[in-house]
């Protein structure tokens, strides 16, 4: 009897302490149709989220909403309870070539296109997670967002899925018969590696595991392998939660003052503390970190 009680308590303790993650997806680029057309891609991604009974956040770059057919695909996200965030219209990096006023106008432009959509919420994510190349520009946009009742759609687990997707599409064009499972294996290992890094960073900087927002993109890679990705995290003991629930974590109210500004919110807080320079990369995530590995594997 005591042994049974011990096993039950151990299982309950494990469940209670399981790391939690949510799916947050960027861009909504429905006009790139390698292998799958826009309708098929949308259907696959939504079916995966339904299978895992989770509600995601989709941060829309509004330049992709070019026709009524594009908007119809976007509205397919509403019935399942997913929500839409603002990712600017033009998806430009907020750096030296973009002023604060231009960034704000780009946010306003996207809001105008999204505000009539049922799932729209005033939550903003910077393209490429770039929050400005100077403190003054960063703070000007932050102030505007606060005054206009926007929340910050920070990422906790950043990664380079966009680069793996780029290589995947190039490989399909050059070798249509290539075994795509090799890309899946690389992708899953990459995402698990980055998840471990940022979860460990969360425990170091905050003394706890946050409810994670994983950054992935609306692309072919995730149309093919998002199901495998979520399944892997579950098998490794992580628990999937709705994006709305994840964004309720207090970490998303924090605005580190460190420069360069942007990256994962956990990266920014670690940088601001000044205690973790030995484990921070500049930038936190970049295609150059994965290029040599993928070259060696023929991907």
mmCIF file of C-alpha atoms in Angstrom:
data_model
loop_
_atom_site.group_PDB
_atom_site.id
_atom_site.type_symbol
_atom_site.label_atom_id
_atom_site.label_comp_id
_atom_site.label_asym_id
_atom_site.label_seq_id
_atom_site.Cartn_x
_atom_site.Cartn_y
_atom_site.Cartn_z
ATOM 1 C CA UNK A 1 0.000 0.000 0.000
ATOM 2 C CA UNK A 2 2.799 2.377 0.925
ATOM 3 C CA UNK A 3 4.586 1.566 -2.336
ATOM 4 C CA UNK A 4 1.444 2.345 -4.351
ATOM 5 C CA UNK A 5 1.012 5.646 -2.509
ATOM 6 C CA UNK A 6 4.656 6.532 -3.166
ATOM 7 C CA UNK A 7 4.248 5.816 -6.894
ATOM 8 C CA UNK A 8 1.076 7.921 -7.093
ATOM 9 C CA UNK A 9 2.699 10.844 -5.279
ATOM 10 C CA UNK A 10 5.759 10.592 -7.517
ATOM 11 C CA UNK A 11 3.597 10.700 -10.653
ATOM 12 C CA UNK A 12 1.573 13.640 -9.336
ATOM 13 C CA UNK A 13 4.750 15.492 -8.429
ATOM 14 C CA UNK A 14 6.173 14.882 -11.880
ATOM 15 C CA UNK A 15 3.029 16.217 -13.547
ATOM 16 C CA UNK A 16 2.970 19.273 -11.294
ATOM 17 C CA UNK A 17 6.570 20.144 -12.114
ATOM 18 C CA UNK A 18 6.400 19.437 -15.862
ATOM 19 C CA UNK A 19 7.715 22.261 -18.003
ATOM 20 C CA UNK A 20 4.913 23.973 -19.925
ATOM 21 C CA UNK A 21 5.018 25.225 -23.502
ATOM 22 C CA UNK A 22 2.737 26.852 -26.030
ATOM 23 C CA UNK A 23 2.838 27.262 -29.791
ATOM 24 C CA UNK A 24 3.229 30.791 -31.136
ATOM 25 C CA UNK A 25 3.530 31.054 -34.901
ATOM 26 C CA UNK A 26 4.815 33.987 -36.939
ATOM 27 C CA UNK A 27 4.149 35.559 -40.342
ATOM 28 C CA UNK A 28 1.236 33.666 -41.992
ATOM 29 C CA UNK A 29 3.118 33.532 -45.283
ATOM 30 C CA UNK A 30 0.513 31.746 -47.386
ATOM 31 C CA UNK A 31 2.092 32.765 -50.687
ATOM 32 C CA UNK A 32 5.081 30.411 -50.470
ATOM 33 C CA UNK A 33 3.716 27.130 -51.824
ATOM 34 C CA UNK A 34 6.587 24.665 -52.140
ATOM 35 C CA UNK A 35 5.140 21.133 -52.017
ATOM 36 C CA UNK A 36 1.877 22.270 -50.422
ATOM 37 C CA UNK A 37 -0.479 24.987 -51.561
ATOM 38 C CA UNK A 38 -1.876 27.561 -49.132
ATOM 39 C CA UNK A 39 -5.074 25.639 -48.425
ATOM 40 C CA UNK A 40 -3.237 22.384 -47.733
ATOM 41 C CA UNK A 41 -0.695 24.090 -45.489
ATOM 42 C CA UNK A 42 -3.354 25.854 -43.470
ATOM 43 C CA UNK A 43 -5.351 22.632 -43.134
ATOM 44 C CA UNK A 44 -2.348 20.643 -41.903
ATOM 45 C CA UNK A 45 -1.259 23.170 -39.300
ATOM 46 C CA UNK A 46 -4.769 23.621 -37.917
ATOM 47 C CA UNK A 47 -5.331 19.852 -37.861
ATOM 48 C CA UNK A 48 -2.161 19.379 -35.818
ATOM 49 C CA UNK A 49 -3.230 21.992 -33.259
ATOM 50 C CA UNK A 50 -6.668 20.374 -33.045
ATOM 51 C CA UNK A 51 -5.137 16.922 -32.581
ATOM 52 C CA UNK A 52 -3.157 18.177 -29.584
ATOM 53 C CA UNK A 53 -6.121 20.142 -28.216
ATOM 54 C CA UNK A 54 -4.219 23.373 -27.975
ATOM 55 C CA UNK A 55 -4.921 26.969 -28.949
ATOM 56 C CA UNK A 56 -2.026 28.806 -30.546
ATOM 57 C CA UNK A 57 -1.140 32.436 -31.181
ATOM 58 C CA UNK A 58 -0.661 33.490 -34.802
ATOM 59 C CA UNK A 59 1.290 36.727 -35.273
ATOM 60 C CA UNK A 60 0.278 37.997 -38.690
ATOM 61 C CA UNK A 61 2.509 40.000 -41.023
ATOM 62 C CA UNK A 62 -0.325 41.769 -42.806
ATOM 63 C CA UNK A 63 1.429 42.115 -46.155
ATOM 64 C CA UNK A 64 0.330 38.517 -46.743
ATOM 65 C CA UNK A 65 -3.362 39.490 -46.642
ATOM 66 C CA UNK A 66 -3.598 40.410 -50.307
ATOM 67 C CA UNK A 67 -6.968 38.967 -51.321
ATOM 68 C CA UNK A 68 -10.272 37.896 -49.850
ATOM 69 C CA UNK A 69 -9.107 34.300 -50.294
ATOM 70 C CA UNK A 70 -6.142 35.084 -48.011
ATOM 71 C CA UNK A 71 -8.502 36.464 -45.368
ATOM 72 C CA UNK A 72 -10.723 33.406 -45.684
ATOM 73 C CA UNK A 73 -7.751 31.184 -44.786
ATOM 74 C CA UNK A 74 -6.973 33.428 -41.821
ATOM 75 C CA UNK A 75 -10.552 33.163 -40.575
ATOM 76 C CA UNK A 76 -10.225 29.391 -40.436
ATOM 77 C CA UNK A 77 -8.200 29.990 -37.259
ATOM 78 C CA UNK A 78 -11.183 31.517 -35.438
ATOM 79 C CA UNK A 79 -13.535 28.567 -34.766
ATOM 80 C CA UNK A 80 -10.884 26.658 -32.823
ATOM 81 C CA UNK A 81 -10.173 29.598 -30.516
ATOM 82 C CA UNK A 82 -6.685 30.507 -31.712
ATOM 83 C CA UNK A 83 -5.922 34.213 -31.480
ATOM 84 C CA UNK A 84 -4.275 36.649 -33.870
ATOM 85 C CA UNK A 85 -1.526 39.085 -32.960
ATOM 86 C CA UNK A 86 0.078 42.038 -34.733
ATOM 87 C CA UNK A 87 3.428 41.415 -36.465
ATOM 88 C CA UNK A 88 3.496 44.686 -38.511
ATOM 89 C CA UNK A 89 2.427 44.935 -42.111
ATOM 90 C CA UNK A 90 5.800 44.897 -43.871
ATOM 91 C CA UNK A 91 7.834 42.634 -41.568
ATOM 92 C CA UNK A 92 10.933 44.846 -41.571
ATOM 93 C CA UNK A 93 13.688 44.498 -39.010
ATOM 94 C CA UNK A 94 13.418 47.384 -36.548
ATOM 95 C CA UNK A 95 17.035 48.428 -36.855
ATOM 96 C CA UNK A 96 19.093 51.296 -38.243
ATOM 97 C CA UNK A 97 17.014 51.579 -41.433
ATOM 98 C CA UNK A 98 13.639 51.935 -39.693
ATOM 99 C CA UNK A 99 12.697 54.895 -37.480
ATOM 100 C CA UNK A 100 10.449 54.626 -34.447
ATOM 101 C CA UNK A 101 7.708 56.551 -36.269
ATOM 102 C CA UNK A 102 7.935 54.158 -39.229
ATOM 103 C CA UNK A 103 7.710 51.144 -36.913
ATOM 104 C CA UNK A 104 4.643 52.592 -35.199
ATOM 105 C CA UNK A 105 2.950 53.304 -38.537
ATOM 106 C CA UNK A 106 3.667 49.721 -39.605
ATOM 107 C CA UNK A 107 1.999 48.439 -36.423
ATOM 108 C CA UNK A 108 -0.991 50.738 -36.965
ATOM 109 C CA UNK A 109 -1.329 49.608 -40.571
ATOM 110 C CA UNK A 110 -1.507 45.952 -39.549
ATOM 111 C CA UNK A 111 -4.000 46.707 -36.801
ATOM 112 C CA UNK A 112 -6.295 48.363 -39.341
ATOM 113 C CA UNK A 113 -6.256 45.146 -41.363
ATOM 114 C CA UNK A 114 -6.770 42.838 -38.390
ATOM 115 C CA UNK A 115 -9.123 44.689 -36.061
ATOM 116 C CA UNK A 116 -12.263 43.396 -37.736
ATOM 117 C CA UNK A 117 -11.134 39.774 -37.424
ATOM 118 C CA UNK A 118 -12.862 37.828 -34.662
ATOM 119 C CA UNK A 119 -9.666 36.412 -33.171
ATOM 120 C CA UNK A 120 -7.630 39.626 -33.098
ATOM 121 C CA UNK A 121 -6.086 40.713 -29.810
ATOM 122 C CA UNK A 122 -3.847 43.703 -29.138
ATOM 123 C CA UNK A 123 -0.640 41.808 -28.604
ATOM 124 C CA UNK A 124 2.461 42.682 -30.627
ATOM 125 C CA UNK A 125 5.572 40.784 -31.643
ATOM 126 C CA UNK A 126 8.508 42.491 -33.341
ATOM 127 C CA UNK A 127 9.601 41.012 -36.683
ATOM 128 C CA UNK A 128 12.798 39.045 -36.172
ATOM 129 C CA UNK A 129 12.408 39.937 -32.453
ATOM 130 C CA UNK A 130 14.284 43.206 -33.131
ATOM 131 C CA UNK A 131 13.200 45.917 -30.680
ATOM 132 C CA UNK A 132 15.273 48.786 -32.064
ATOM 133 C CA UNK A 133 18.964 49.562 -32.427
ATOM 134 C CA UNK A 134 18.968 52.388 -29.860
ATOM 135 C CA UNK A 135 17.380 52.703 -26.397
ATOM 136 C CA UNK A 136 15.533 55.818 -27.565
ATOM 137 C CA UNK A 137 13.863 54.061 -30.515
ATOM 138 C CA UNK A 138 13.090 50.993 -28.428
ATOM 139 C CA UNK A 139 11.483 53.054 -25.661
ATOM 140 C CA UNK A 140 9.492 55.222 -28.084
ATOM 141 C CA UNK A 141 7.754 52.166 -29.539
ATOM 142 C CA UNK A 142 7.338 50.551 -26.136
ATOM 143 C CA UNK A 143 5.661 53.724 -24.844
ATOM 144 C CA UNK A 144 3.317 53.843 -27.844
ATOM 145 C CA UNK A 145 2.367 50.205 -27.387
ATOM 146 C CA UNK A 146 1.548 50.731 -23.705
ATOM 147 C CA UNK A 147 -0.479 53.876 -24.396
ATOM 148 C CA UNK A 148 -2.457 51.994 -27.017
ATOM 149 C CA UNK A 149 -3.207 49.008 -24.756
ATOM 150 C CA UNK A 150 -0.918 46.530 -26.473
ATOM 151 C CA UNK A 151 0.673 43.631 -24.677
ATOM 152 C CA UNK A 152 4.099 42.320 -25.639
ATOM 153 C CA UNK A 153 4.175 38.983 -27.443
ATOM 154 C CA UNK A 154 7.618 37.985 -26.233
ATOM 155 C CA UNK A 155 9.255 34.700 -27.143
ATOM 156 C CA UNK A 156 10.869 32.579 -24.459
ATOM 157 C CA UNK A 157 12.219 29.784 -26.674
ATOM 158 C CA UNK A 158 13.792 31.205 -29.818
ATOM 159 C CA UNK A 159 15.176 28.986 -32.581
ATOM 160 C CA UNK A 160 16.119 28.872 -36.265
ATOM 161 C CA UNK A 161 13.226 26.919 -37.749
ATOM 162 C CA UNK A 162 12.987 29.564 -40.496
ATOM 163 C CA UNK A 163 16.498 28.663 -41.682
ATOM 164 C CA UNK A 164 15.802 24.918 -41.616
ATOM 165 C CA UNK A 165 12.674 25.613 -43.656
ATOM 166 C CA UNK A 166 14.717 27.605 -46.171
ATOM 167 C CA UNK A 167 17.170 24.738 -46.577
ATOM 168 C CA UNK A 168 14.300 22.238 -46.815
ATOM 169 C CA UNK A 169 12.690 24.116 -49.688
ATOM 170 C CA UNK A 170 16.013 24.502 -51.499
ATOM 171 C CA UNK A 171 16.638 20.754 -51.175
ATOM 172 C CA UNK A 172 13.199 19.871 -52.535
ATOM 173 C CA UNK A 173 13.844 22.016 -55.600
ATOM 174 C CA UNK A 174 17.293 20.524 -56.256
ATOM 175 C CA UNK A 175 16.452 16.934 -55.290
ATOM 176 C CA UNK A 176 12.700 16.164 -55.276
ATOM 177 C CA UNK A 177 13.334 12.591 -54.071
ATOM 178 C CA UNK A 178 15.399 13.554 -51.023
ATOM 179 C CA UNK A 179 14.419 11.824 -47.775
ATOM 180 C CA UNK A 180 12.670 14.621 -45.875
ATOM 181 C CA UNK A 181 12.751 12.645 -42.622
ATOM 182 C CA UNK A 182 16.375 13.759 -42.312
ATOM 183 C CA UNK A 183 15.153 17.355 -42.043
ATOM 184 C CA UNK A 184 12.588 16.266 -39.473
ATOM 185 C CA UNK A 185 15.266 14.622 -37.328
ATOM 186 C CA UNK A 186 17.507 17.684 -37.498
ATOM 187 C CA UNK A 187 14.602 20.008 -36.739
ATOM 188 C CA UNK A 188 13.444 18.086 -33.684
ATOM 189 C CA UNK A 189 16.958 17.874 -32.259
ATOM 190 C CA UNK A 190 17.521 21.586 -32.872
ATOM 191 C CA UNK A 191 14.280 22.592 -31.157
ATOM 192 C CA UNK A 192 14.870 20.314 -28.189
ATOM 193 C CA UNK A 193 18.395 21.684 -27.795
ATOM 194 C CA UNK A 194 17.152 25.293 -27.807
ATOM 195 C CA UNK A 195 14.285 24.456 -25.446
ATOM 196 C CA UNK A 196 16.736 22.968 -22.959
ATOM 197 C CA UNK A 197 18.962 26.028 -23.212
ATOM 198 C CA UNK A 198 16.194 28.566 -22.621
ATOM 199 C CA UNK A 199 14.475 26.524 -19.936
ATOM 200 C CA UNK A 200 17.778 26.306 -18.085
ATOM 201 C CA UNK A 201 18.254 30.048 -18.585
ATOM 202 C CA UNK A 202 14.799 30.627 -17.083
ATOM 203 C CA UNK A 203 15.753 28.687 -13.964
ATOM 204 C CA UNK A 204 19.076 30.521 -13.679
ATOM 205 C CA UNK A 205 17.701 34.036 -14.169
ATOM 206 C CA UNK A 206 14.253 33.764 -12.562
ATOM 207 C CA UNK A 207 14.665 30.755 -10.297
ATOM 208 C CA UNK A 208 11.772 28.959 -11.978
ATOM 209 C CA UNK A 209 10.478 27.543 -15.244
ATOM 210 C CA UNK A 210 8.245 30.031 -17.061
ATOM 211 C CA UNK A 211 5.278 29.035 -19.199
ATOM 212 C CA UNK A 212 7.122 28.984 -22.481
ATOM 213 C CA UNK A 213 6.155 30.528 -25.799
ATOM 214 C CA UNK A 214 7.963 28.606 -28.511
ATOM 215 C CA UNK A 215 8.622 30.571 -31.696
ATOM 216 C CA UNK A 216 7.873 28.671 -34.882
ATOM 217 C CA UNK A 217 6.895 29.974 -38.295
ATOM 218 C CA UNK A 218 3.978 29.430 -40.631
ATOM 219 C CA UNK A 219 5.993 27.526 -43.201
ATOM 220 C CA UNK A 220 6.368 24.204 -44.985
ATOM 221 C CA UNK A 221 8.600 22.799 -42.247
ATOM 222 C CA UNK A 222 5.856 23.107 -39.652
ATOM 223 C CA UNK A 223 3.102 22.017 -42.013
ATOM 224 C CA UNK A 224 5.069 18.779 -42.287
ATOM 225 C CA UNK A 225 6.546 18.347 -38.816
ATOM 226 C CA UNK A 226 4.669 20.419 -36.202
ATOM 227 C CA UNK A 227 2.848 17.275 -35.068
ATOM 228 C CA UNK A 228 6.200 15.532 -34.548
ATOM 229 C CA UNK A 229 7.512 18.552 -32.667
ATOM 230 C CA UNK A 230 4.623 18.723 -30.216
ATOM 231 C CA UNK A 231 4.635 14.942 -29.783
ATOM 232 C CA UNK A 232 8.352 15.006 -28.973
ATOM 233 C CA UNK A 233 7.914 17.607 -26.238
ATOM 234 C CA UNK A 234 5.065 15.610 -24.733
ATOM 235 C CA UNK A 235 7.074 12.386 -24.775
ATOM 236 C CA UNK A 236 9.887 14.189 -22.977
ATOM 237 C CA UNK A 237 7.529 15.173 -20.173
ATOM 238 C CA UNK A 238 6.577 18.703 -21.178
ATOM 239 C CA UNK A 239 2.940 19.806 -21.028
ATOM 240 C CA UNK A 240 1.341 21.831 -23.823
ATOM 241 C CA UNK A 241 -0.838 24.782 -22.780
ATOM 242 C CA UNK A 242 -2.854 27.353 -24.702
ATOM 243 C CA UNK A 243 -0.928 30.427 -25.791
ATOM 244 C CA UNK A 244 -3.303 32.726 -23.872
ATOM 245 C CA UNK A 245 -2.491 30.864 -20.679
ATOM 246 C CA UNK A 246 1.235 31.029 -21.354
ATOM 247 C CA UNK A 247 1.089 34.790 -21.922
ATOM 248 C CA UNK A 248 -0.399 35.204 -18.440
ATOM 249 C CA UNK A 249 2.993 34.320 -16.958
ATOM 250 C CA UNK A 250 4.464 37.398 -15.191
ATOM 251 C CA UNK A 251 7.622 37.189 -17.317
ATOM 252 C CA UNK A 252 5.693 38.733 -20.218
ATOM 253 C CA UNK A 253 5.250 41.955 -18.254
ATOM 254 C CA UNK A 254 9.010 42.414 -17.996
ATOM 255 C CA UNK A 255 10.889 44.777 -20.309
ATOM 256 C CA UNK A 256 14.659 44.398 -20.030
ATOM 257 C CA UNK A 257 16.723 47.504 -20.743
ATOM 258 C CA UNK A 258 19.701 45.612 -22.093
ATOM 259 C CA UNK A 259 21.153 46.262 -25.535
ATOM 260 C CA UNK A 260 21.073 44.826 -28.129
ATOM 261 C CA UNK A 261 17.340 44.929 -27.578
ATOM 262 C CA UNK A 262 15.232 41.971 -28.589
ATOM 263 C CA UNK A 263 15.884 38.218 -28.761
ATOM 264 C CA UNK A 264 14.142 35.877 -26.333
ATOM 265 C CA UNK A 265 12.791 37.682 -23.253
ATOM 266 C CA UNK A 266 14.886 35.257 -21.190
ATOM 267 C CA UNK A 267 17.993 36.190 -23.192
ATOM 268 C CA UNK A 268 17.251 39.867 -22.551
ATOM 269 C CA UNK A 269 16.807 39.376 -18.811
ATOM 270 C CA UNK A 270 20.017 37.350 -18.631
ATOM 271 C CA UNK A 271 21.851 40.086 -20.525
ATOM 272 C CA UNK A 272 20.424 42.779 -18.256
ATOM 273 C CA UNK A 273 21.590 40.940 -15.136
ATOM 274 C CA UNK A 274 25.213 40.975 -16.327
ATOM 275 C CA UNK A 275 25.789 37.538 -14.807
ATOM 276 C CA UNK A 276 25.546 35.222 -17.794
ATOM 277 C CA UNK A 277 27.851 36.604 -20.474
ATOM 278 C CA UNK A 278 29.683 33.280 -20.637
ATOM 279 C CA UNK A 279 26.575 31.477 -21.932
ATOM 280 C CA UNK A 280 24.992 34.144 -24.180
ATOM 281 C CA UNK A 281 25.471 34.191 -27.952
ATOM 282 C CA UNK A 282 25.292 37.301 -30.143
ATOM 283 C CA UNK A 283 22.731 37.173 -31.617
ATOM 284 C CA UNK A 284 20.950 34.559 -29.538
ATOM 285 C CA UNK A 285 19.832 32.602 -32.614
ATOM 286 C CA UNK A 286 21.207 32.829 -36.136
ATOM 287 C CA UNK A 287 21.468 30.732 -39.286
ATOM 288 C CA UNK A 288 25.271 30.656 -39.001
ATOM 289 C CA UNK A 289 25.031 28.419 -35.927
ATOM 290 C CA UNK A 290 23.242 25.714 -37.907
ATOM 291 C CA UNK A 291 24.833 26.082 -41.343
ATOM 292 C CA UNK A 292 27.931 23.970 -40.736
ATOM 293 C CA UNK A 293 25.906 21.182 -39.114
ATOM 294 C CA UNK A 294 23.448 21.067 -41.975
ATOM 295 C CA UNK A 295 26.183 21.212 -44.580
ATOM 296 C CA UNK A 296 27.869 18.223 -42.954
ATOM 297 C CA UNK A 297 24.605 16.238 -43.083
ATOM 298 C CA UNK A 298 23.907 17.154 -46.673
ATOM 299 C CA UNK A 299 20.756 19.041 -45.741
#
